[in-house]
mmCIF file of C-alpha atoms in Angstrom:
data_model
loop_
_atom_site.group_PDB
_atom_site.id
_atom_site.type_symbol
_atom_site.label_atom_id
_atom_site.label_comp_id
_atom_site.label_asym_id
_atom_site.label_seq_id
_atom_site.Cartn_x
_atom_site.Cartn_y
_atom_site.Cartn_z
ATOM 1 C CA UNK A 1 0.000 0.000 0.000
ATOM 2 C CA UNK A 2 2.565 2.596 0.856
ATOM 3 C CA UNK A 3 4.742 1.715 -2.383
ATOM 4 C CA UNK A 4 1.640 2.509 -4.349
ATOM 5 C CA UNK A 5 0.641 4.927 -2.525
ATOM 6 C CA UNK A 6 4.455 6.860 -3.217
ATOM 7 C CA UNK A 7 4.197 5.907 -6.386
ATOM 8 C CA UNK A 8 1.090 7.346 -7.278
ATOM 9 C CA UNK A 9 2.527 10.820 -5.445
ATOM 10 C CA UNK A 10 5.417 10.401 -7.475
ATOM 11 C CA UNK A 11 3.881 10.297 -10.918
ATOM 12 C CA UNK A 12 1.787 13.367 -9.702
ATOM 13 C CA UNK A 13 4.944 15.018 -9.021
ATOM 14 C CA UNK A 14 6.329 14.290 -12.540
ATOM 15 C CA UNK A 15 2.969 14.853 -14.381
ATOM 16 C CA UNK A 16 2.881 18.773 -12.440
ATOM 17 C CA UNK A 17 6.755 19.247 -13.615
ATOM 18 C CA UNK A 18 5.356 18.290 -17.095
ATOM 19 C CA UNK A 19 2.292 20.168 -17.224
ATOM 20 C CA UNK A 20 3.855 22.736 -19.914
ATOM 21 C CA UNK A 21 4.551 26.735 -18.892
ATOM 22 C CA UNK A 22 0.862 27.855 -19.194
ATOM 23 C CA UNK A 23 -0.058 25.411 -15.944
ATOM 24 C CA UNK A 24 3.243 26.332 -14.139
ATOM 25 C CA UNK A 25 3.044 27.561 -10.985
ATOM 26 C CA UNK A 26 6.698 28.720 -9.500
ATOM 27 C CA UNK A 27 5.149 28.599 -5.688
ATOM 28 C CA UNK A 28 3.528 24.906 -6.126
ATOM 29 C CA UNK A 29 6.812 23.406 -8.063
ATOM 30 C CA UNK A 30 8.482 24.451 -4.854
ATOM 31 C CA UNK A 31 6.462 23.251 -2.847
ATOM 32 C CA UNK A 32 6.346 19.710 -4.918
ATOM 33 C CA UNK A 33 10.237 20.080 -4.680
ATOM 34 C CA UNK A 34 10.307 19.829 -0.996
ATOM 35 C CA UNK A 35 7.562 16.931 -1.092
ATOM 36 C CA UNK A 36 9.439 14.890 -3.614
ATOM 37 C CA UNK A 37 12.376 15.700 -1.207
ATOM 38 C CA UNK A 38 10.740 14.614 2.246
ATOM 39 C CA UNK A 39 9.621 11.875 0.475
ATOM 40 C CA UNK A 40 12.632 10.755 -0.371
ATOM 41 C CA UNK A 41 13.967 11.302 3.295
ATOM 42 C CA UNK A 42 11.291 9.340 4.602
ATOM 43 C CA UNK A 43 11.939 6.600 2.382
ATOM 44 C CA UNK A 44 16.098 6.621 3.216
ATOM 45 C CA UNK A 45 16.360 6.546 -0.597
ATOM 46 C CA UNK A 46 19.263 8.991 -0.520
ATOM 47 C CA UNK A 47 19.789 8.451 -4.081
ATOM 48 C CA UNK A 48 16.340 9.513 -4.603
ATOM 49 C CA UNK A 49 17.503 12.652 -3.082
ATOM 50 C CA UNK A 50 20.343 13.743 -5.420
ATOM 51 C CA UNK A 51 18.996 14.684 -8.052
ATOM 52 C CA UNK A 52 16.513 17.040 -6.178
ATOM 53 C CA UNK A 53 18.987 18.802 -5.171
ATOM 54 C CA UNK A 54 21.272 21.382 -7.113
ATOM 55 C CA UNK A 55 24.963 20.364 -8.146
ATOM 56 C CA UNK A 56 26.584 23.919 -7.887
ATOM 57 C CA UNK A 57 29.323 24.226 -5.715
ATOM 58 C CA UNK A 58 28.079 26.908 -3.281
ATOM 59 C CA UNK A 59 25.484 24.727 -2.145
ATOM 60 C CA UNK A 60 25.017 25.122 1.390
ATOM 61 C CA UNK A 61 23.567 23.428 4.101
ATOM 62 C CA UNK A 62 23.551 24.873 7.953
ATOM 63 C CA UNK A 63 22.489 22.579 10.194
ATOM 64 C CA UNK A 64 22.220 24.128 14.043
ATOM 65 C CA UNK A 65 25.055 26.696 13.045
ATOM 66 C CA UNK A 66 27.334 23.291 10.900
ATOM 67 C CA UNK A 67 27.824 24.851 7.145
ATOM 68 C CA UNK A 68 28.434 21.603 4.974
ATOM 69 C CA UNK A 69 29.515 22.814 1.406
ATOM 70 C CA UNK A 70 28.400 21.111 -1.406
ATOM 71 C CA UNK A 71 25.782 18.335 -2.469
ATOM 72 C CA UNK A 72 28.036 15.599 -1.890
ATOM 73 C CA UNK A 73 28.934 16.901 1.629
ATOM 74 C CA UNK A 74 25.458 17.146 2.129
ATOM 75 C CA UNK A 75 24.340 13.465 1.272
ATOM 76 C CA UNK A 76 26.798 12.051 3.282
ATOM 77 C CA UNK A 77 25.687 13.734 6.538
ATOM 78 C CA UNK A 78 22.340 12.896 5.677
ATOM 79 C CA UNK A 79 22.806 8.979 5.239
ATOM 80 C CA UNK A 80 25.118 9.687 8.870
ATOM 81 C CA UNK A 81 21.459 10.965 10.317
ATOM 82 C CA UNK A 82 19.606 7.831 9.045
ATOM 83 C CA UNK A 83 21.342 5.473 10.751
ATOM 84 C CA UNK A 84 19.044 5.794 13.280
ATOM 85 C CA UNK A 85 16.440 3.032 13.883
ATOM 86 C CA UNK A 86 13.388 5.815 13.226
ATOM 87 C CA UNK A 87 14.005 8.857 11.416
ATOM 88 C CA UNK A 88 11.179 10.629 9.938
ATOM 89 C CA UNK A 89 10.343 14.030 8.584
ATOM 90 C CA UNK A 90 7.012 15.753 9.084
ATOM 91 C CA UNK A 91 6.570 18.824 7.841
ATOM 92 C CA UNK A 92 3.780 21.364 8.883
ATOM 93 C CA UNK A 93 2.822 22.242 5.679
ATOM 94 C CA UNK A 94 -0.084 24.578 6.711
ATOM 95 C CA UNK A 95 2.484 26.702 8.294
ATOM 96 C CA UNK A 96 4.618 27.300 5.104
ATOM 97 C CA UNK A 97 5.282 30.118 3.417
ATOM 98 C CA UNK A 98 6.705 29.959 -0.012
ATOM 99 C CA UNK A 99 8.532 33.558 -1.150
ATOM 100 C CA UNK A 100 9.625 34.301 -4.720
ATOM 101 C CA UNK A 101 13.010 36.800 -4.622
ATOM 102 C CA UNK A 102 12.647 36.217 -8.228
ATOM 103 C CA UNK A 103 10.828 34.425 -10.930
ATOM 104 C CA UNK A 104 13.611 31.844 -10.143
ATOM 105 C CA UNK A 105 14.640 31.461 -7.092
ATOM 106 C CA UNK A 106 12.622 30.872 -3.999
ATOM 107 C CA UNK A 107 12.856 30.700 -0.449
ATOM 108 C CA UNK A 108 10.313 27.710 1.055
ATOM 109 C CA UNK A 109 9.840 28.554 5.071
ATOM 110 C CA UNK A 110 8.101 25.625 7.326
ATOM 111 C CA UNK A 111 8.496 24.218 10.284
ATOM 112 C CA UNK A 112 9.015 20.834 10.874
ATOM 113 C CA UNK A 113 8.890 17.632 13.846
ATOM 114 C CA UNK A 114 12.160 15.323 13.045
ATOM 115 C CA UNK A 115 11.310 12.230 14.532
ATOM 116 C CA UNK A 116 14.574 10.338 16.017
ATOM 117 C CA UNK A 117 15.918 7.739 17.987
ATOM 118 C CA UNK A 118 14.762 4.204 18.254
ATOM 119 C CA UNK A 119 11.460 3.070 18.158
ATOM 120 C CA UNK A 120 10.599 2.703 21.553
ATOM 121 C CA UNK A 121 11.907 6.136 22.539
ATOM 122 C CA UNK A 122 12.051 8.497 19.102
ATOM 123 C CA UNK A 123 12.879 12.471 20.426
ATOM 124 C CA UNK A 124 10.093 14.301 18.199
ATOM 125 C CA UNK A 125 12.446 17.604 17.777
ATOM 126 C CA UNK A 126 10.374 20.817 16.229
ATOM 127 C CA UNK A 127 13.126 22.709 13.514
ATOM 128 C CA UNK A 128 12.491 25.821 11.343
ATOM 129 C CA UNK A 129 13.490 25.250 7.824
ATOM 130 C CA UNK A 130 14.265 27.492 5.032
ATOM 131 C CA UNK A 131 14.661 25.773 1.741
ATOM 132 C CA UNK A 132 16.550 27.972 -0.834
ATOM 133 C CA UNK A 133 15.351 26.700 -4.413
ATOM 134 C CA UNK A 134 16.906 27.820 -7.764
ATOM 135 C CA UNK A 135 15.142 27.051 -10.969
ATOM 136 C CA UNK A 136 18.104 24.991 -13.154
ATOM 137 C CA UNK A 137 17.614 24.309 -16.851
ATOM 138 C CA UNK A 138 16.569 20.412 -15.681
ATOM 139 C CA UNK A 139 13.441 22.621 -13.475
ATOM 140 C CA UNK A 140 13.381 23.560 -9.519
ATOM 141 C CA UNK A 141 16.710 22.194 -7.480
ATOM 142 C CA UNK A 142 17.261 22.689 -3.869
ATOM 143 C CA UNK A 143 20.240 25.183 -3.641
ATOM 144 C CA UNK A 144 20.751 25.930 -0.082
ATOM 145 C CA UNK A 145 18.685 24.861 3.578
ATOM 146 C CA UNK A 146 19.303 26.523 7.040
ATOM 147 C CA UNK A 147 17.730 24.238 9.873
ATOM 148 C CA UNK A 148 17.584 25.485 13.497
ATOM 149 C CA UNK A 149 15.939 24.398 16.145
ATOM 150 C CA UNK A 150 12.212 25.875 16.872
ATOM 151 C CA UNK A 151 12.604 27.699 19.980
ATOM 152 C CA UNK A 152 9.614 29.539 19.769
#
């Protein structure tokens, strides 16, 4: 059921990417950007990741105040995070904000719970999230995140 079920999200995904420019939407490609990419996350398919995410080499990532340069960087501390027994994103999508600085490139701001640790005892940990996204010639690419904890 849940391989169907992100398969079918998947070819919804590709289908909106496809649409053609008179259906294109720069705020909802974003936002299918980051739900391909959660997705993808959820599923530890970190090669399912890579190409979601932009190749140039001032790609940043700052985790709690840790740059990491580069995509490669990047998907290697990612496959160090799950290691864990449960690791889960969940974003609060009804929270989000998606702002275009231009007609391409995007900030996407949400909050989300990471859900860690082992399955008796996962630590359900509230971050803030900005997603930089750059539209490539291939379409949207994540180009830059800054995570911090939610201390609000």
């Amino acid at each position: 059921m849940f391989k169907r079920l992100t398969l079918a999200l998947g070819i919804a995904l590709i289908s909106a990417a496809t649409a053609g420019p008179a259906a294109a939407d720069p705020q909802q490609e974003v936002r299918d950007l980051y739900a391909a990419f959660v997705t993808a996350q959820n599923l530890h398919d970190i090669d399912a990741v890579r190409p979601l995410l932009s190749d140039r080499p001032d790609f940043l990532w700052i985790s709690d105040g840790r740059p990491v340069w580069g995509r490669e960087a990047m998907m290697a501390r990612m496959a160090e995070f799950q290691t864990s027994e449960v690791w889960r994103v969940e974003p609060d999508y009804a929270a989000s904000k998606v702002i275009m600085l231009d007609e391409d490139t995007a900030v996407f701001h949400l909050p989300l719970l990471l859900v860690l640790g082992s399955k008796f005892d996962a630590a359900r940990l509230k971050w803030l999230v900005e997603v930089i996204c750059q539209k490539e010639a291939a379409g949207w690419r994540i180009a830059g995140l800054h995570t911090a904890q939610d201390k609000r």
